[in-house]
PDB file of C-alpha atoms in Angstrom:
ATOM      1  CA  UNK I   1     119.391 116.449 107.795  1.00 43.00           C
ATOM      2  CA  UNK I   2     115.355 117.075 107.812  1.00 47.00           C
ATOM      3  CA  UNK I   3     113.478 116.792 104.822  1.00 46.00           C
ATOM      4  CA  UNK I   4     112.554 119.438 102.956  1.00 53.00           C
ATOM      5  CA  UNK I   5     110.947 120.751  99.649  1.00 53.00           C
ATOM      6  CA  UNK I   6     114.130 119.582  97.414  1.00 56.00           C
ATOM      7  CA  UNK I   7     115.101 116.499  99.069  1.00 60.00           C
ATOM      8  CA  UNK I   8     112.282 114.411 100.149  1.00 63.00           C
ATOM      9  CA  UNK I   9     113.126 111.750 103.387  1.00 67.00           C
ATOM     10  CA  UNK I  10     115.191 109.428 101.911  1.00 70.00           C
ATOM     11  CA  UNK I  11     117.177 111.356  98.974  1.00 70.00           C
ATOM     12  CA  UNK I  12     120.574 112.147  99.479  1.00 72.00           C
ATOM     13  CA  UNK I  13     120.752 115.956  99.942  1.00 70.00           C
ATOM     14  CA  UNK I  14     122.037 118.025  97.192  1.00 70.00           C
ATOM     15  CA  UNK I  15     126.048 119.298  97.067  1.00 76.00           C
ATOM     16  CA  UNK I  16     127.014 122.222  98.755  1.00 78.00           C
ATOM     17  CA  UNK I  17     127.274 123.767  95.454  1.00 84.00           C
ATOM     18  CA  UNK I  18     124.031 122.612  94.522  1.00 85.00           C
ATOM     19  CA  UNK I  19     122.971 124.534  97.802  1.00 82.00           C
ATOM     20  CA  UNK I  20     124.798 127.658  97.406  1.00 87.00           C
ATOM     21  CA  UNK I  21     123.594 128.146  93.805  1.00 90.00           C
ATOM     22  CA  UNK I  22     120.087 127.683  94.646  1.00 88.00           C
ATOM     23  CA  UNK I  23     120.924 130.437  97.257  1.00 89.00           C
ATOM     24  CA  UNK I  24     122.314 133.016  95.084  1.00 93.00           C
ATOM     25  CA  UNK I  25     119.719 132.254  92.832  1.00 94.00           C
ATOM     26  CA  UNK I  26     117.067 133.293  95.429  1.00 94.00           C
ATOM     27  CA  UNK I  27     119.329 136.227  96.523  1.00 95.00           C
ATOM     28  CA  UNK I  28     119.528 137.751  92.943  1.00 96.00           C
ATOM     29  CA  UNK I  29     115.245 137.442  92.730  1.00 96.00           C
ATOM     30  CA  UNK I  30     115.338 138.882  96.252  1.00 97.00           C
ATOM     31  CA  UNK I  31     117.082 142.124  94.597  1.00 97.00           C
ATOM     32  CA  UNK I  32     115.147 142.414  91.559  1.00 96.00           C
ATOM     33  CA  UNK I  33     112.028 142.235  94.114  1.00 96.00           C
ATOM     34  CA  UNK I  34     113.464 144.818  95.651  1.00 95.00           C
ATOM     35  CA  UNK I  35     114.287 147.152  92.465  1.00 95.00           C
ATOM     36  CA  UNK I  36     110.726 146.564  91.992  1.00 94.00           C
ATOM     37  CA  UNK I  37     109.426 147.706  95.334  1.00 94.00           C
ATOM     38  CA  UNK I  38     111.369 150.476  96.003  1.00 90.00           C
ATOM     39  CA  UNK I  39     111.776 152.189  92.028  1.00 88.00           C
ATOM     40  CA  UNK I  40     107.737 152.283  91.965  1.00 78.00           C
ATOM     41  CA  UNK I  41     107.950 155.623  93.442  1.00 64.00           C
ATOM     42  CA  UNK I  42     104.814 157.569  94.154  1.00 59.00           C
ATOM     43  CA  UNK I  43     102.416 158.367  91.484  1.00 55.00           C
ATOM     44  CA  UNK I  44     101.968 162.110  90.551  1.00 57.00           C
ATOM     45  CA  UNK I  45      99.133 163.795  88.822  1.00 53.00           C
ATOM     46  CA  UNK I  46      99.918 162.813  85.526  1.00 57.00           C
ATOM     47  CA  UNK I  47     101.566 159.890  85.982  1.00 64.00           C
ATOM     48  CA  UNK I  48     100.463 156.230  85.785  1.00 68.00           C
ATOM     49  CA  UNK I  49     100.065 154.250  89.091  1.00 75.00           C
ATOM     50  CA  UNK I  50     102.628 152.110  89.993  1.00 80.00           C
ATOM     51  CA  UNK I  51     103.523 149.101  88.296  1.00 85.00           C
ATOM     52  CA  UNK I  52     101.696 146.202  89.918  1.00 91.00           C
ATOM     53  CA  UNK I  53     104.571 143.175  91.123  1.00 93.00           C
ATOM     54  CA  UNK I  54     101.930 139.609  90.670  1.00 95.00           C
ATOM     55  CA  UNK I  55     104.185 137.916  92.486  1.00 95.00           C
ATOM     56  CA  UNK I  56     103.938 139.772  95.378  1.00 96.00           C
ATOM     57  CA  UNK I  57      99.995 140.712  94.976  1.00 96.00           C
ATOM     58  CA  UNK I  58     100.253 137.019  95.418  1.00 96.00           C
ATOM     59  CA  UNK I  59     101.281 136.942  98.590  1.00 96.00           C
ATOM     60  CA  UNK I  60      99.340 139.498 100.196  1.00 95.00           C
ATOM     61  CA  UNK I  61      97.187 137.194 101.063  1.00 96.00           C
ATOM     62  CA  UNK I  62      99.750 134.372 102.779  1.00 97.00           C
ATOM     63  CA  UNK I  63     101.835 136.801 105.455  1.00 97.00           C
ATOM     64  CA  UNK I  64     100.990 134.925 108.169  1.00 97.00           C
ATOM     65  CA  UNK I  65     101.962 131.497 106.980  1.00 97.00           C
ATOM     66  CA  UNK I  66     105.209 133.361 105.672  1.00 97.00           C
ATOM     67  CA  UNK I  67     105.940 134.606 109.267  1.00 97.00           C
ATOM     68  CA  UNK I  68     104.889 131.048 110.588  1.00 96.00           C
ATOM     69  CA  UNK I  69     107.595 129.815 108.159  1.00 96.00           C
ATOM     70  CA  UNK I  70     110.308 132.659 108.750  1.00 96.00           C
ATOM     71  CA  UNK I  71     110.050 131.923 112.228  1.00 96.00           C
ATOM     72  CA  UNK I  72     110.654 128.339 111.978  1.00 94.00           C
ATOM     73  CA  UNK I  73     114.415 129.907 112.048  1.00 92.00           C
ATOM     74  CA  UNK I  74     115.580 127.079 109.350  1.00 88.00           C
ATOM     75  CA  UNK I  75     119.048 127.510 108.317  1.00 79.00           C
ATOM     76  CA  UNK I  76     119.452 130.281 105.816  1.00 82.00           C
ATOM     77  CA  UNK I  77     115.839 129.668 104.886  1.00 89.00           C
ATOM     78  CA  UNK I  78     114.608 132.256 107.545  1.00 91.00           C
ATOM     79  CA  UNK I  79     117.219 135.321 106.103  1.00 93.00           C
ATOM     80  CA  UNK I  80     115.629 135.792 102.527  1.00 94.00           C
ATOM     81  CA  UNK I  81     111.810 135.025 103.971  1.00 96.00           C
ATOM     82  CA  UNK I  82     112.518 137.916 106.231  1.00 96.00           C
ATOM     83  CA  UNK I  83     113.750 139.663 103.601  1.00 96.00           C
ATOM     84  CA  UNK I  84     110.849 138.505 101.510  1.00 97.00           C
ATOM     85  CA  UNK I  85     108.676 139.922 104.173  1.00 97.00           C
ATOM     86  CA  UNK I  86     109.932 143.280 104.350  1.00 97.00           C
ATOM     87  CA  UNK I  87     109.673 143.402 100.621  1.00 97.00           C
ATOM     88  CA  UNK I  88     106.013 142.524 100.673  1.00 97.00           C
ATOM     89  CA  UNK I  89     105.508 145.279 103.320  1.00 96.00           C
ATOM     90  CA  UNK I  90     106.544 148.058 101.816  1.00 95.00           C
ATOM     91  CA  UNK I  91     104.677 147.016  98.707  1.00 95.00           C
ATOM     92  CA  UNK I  92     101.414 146.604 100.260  1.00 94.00           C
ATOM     93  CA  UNK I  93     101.786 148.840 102.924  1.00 88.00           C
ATOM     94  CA  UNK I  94     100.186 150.002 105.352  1.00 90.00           C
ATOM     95  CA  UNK I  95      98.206 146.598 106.111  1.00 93.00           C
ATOM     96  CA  UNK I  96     100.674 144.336 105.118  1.00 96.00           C
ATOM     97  CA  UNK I  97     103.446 146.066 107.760  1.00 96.00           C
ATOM     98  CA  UNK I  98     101.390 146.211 110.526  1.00 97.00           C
ATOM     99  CA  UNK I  99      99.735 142.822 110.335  1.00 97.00           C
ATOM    100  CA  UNK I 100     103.318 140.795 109.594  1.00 97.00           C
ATOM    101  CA  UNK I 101     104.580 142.698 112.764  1.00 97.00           C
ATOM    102  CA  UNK I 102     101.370 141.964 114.594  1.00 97.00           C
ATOM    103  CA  UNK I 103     101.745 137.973 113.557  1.00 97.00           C
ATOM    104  CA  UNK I 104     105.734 137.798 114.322  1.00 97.00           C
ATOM    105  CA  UNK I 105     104.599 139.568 117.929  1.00 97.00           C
ATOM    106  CA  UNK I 106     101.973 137.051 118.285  1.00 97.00           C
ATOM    107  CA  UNK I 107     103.388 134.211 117.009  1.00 97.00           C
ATOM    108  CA  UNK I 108     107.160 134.056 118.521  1.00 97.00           C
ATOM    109  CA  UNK I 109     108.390 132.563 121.687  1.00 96.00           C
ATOM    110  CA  UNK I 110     112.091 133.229 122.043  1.00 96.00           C
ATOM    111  CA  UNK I 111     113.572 136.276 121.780  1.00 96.00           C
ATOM    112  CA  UNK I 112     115.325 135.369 118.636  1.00 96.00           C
ATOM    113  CA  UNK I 113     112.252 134.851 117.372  1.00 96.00           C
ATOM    114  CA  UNK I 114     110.971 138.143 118.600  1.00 97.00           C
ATOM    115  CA  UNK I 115     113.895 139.706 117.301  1.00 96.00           C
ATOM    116  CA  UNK I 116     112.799 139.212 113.855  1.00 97.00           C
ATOM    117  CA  UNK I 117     109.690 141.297 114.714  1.00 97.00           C
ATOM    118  CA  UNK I 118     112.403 144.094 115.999  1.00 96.00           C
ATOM    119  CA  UNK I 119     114.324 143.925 112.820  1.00 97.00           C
ATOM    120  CA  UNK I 120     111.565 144.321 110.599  1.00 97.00           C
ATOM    121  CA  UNK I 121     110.087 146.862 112.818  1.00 97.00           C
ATOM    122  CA  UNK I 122     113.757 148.935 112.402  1.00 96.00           C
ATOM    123  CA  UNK I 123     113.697 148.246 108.262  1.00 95.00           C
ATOM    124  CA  UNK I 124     110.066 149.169 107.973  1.00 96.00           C
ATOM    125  CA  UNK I 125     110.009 152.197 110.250  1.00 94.00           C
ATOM    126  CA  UNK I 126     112.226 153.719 107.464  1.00 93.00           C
ATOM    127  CA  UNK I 127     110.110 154.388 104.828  1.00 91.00           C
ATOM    128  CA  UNK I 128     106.967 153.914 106.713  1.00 93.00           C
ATOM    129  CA  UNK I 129     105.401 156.774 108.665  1.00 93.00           C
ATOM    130  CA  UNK I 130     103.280 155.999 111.878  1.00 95.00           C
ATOM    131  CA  UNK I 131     103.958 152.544 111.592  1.00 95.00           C
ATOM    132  CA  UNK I 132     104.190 151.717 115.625  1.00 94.00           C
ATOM    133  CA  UNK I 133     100.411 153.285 116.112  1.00 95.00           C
ATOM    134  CA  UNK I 134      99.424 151.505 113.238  1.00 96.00           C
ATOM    135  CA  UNK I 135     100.585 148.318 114.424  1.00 96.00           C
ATOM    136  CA  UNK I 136      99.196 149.070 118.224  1.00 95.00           C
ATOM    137  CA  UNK I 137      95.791 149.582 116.447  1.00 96.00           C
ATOM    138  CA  UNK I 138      96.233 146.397 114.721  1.00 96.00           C
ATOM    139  CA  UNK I 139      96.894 144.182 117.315  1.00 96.00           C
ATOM    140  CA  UNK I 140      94.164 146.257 119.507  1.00 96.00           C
ATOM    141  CA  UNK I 141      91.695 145.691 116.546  1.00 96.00           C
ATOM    142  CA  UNK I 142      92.521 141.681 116.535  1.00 95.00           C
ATOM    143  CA  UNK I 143      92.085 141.596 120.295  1.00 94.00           C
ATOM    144  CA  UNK I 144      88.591 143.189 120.619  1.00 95.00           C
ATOM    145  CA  UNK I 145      87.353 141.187 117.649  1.00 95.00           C
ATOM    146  CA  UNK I 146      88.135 137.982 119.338  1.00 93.00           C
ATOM    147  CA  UNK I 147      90.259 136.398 116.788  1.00 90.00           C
ATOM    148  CA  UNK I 148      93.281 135.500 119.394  1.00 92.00           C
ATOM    149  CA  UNK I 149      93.207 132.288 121.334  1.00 94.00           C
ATOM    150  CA  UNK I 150      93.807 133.095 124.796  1.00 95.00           C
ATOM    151  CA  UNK I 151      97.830 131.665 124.539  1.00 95.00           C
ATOM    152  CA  UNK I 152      98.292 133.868 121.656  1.00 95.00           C
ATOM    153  CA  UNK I 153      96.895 136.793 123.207  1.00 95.00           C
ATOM    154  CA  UNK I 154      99.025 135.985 126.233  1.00 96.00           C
ATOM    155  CA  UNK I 155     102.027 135.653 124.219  1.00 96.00           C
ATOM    156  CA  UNK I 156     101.254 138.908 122.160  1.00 96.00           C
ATOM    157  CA  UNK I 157     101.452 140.585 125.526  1.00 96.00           C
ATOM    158  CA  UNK I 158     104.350 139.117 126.956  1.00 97.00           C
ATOM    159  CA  UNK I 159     106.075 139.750 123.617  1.00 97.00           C
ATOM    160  CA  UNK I 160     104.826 143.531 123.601  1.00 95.00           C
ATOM    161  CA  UNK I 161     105.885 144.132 127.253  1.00 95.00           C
ATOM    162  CA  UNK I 162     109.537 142.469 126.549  1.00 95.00           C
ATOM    163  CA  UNK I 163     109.999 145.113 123.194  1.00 93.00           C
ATOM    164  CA  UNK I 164     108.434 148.034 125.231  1.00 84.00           C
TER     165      UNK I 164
END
């Protein structure tokens, strides 16, 4: 078994019960994440704006590495940072949705890998209007600024003409 963040090389890993308590622990934050994102509603006239979530404010600022991660495809690790993804967004939506699906297009190189660019694509495209322009103008806007290696670029199109 590789090492990870709770066993180091060298450390026994932990008991499957260890294991599957760490992953409904990280299943039951997933949901209140959710309750969060979704019961912020949209702010009318005289109400307040939306409650800010820190935690996920936090992470505005890390999608990429979290789709670098998520499409590592480790074990039950990748379910819940897809999950995590989505969550992030729909919070900070619209950027936030259109540059995780532009980094999962660019970044993935199987098709399960690309199908976790589809997946969110279908969960975002929900509650998010105009979210396929948005995310052609994204990856349009990444490509004229010159800010794609020539293998990624190549990639982003091979991945674009595969979903197309």
């Amino acid at each position: 078994m590789p090492a990870s963040v709770i066993t180091p090389p060298g450390l026994t890993p932990p008991h499957d019960g260890v294991r599957e308590a760490c992953d409904r622990i990280i299943q039951l934050l997933l949901l209140n994440l959710q309750k969060l994102v979704y019961n912020r509603g949209s702010p009318g006239l005289a109400d307040s704006p939306p409650r800010p979530v820190p935690f996920l404010d936090a992470l505005r600022s890390h999608v990429r590495d979290l789709c670098v991660e998520t499409l590592r495809l480790e074990r039950k690790r990748f379910l819940w940072q897809h999950q995590l993804l989505g969550l992030l967004a729909v919070y900070s939506a619209p950027h936030c949705a259109t540059d995780a699906l532009f980094f999962l297009l660019t970044l993935a190189r199987t098709q399960e890998e690309l199908a976790l660019a589809t997946q969110l694509y279908a969960v975002l495209s929900s509650c998010l209007a105009d979210l396929l322009p948005a995310t052609v103008k994204t990856c349009v806007c990444q490509i004229h600024a010159g800010r794609l290696p020539e293998p990624q670029m190549a990639q982003l199109f091979r991945n674009l003409a595969l979903v197309v």
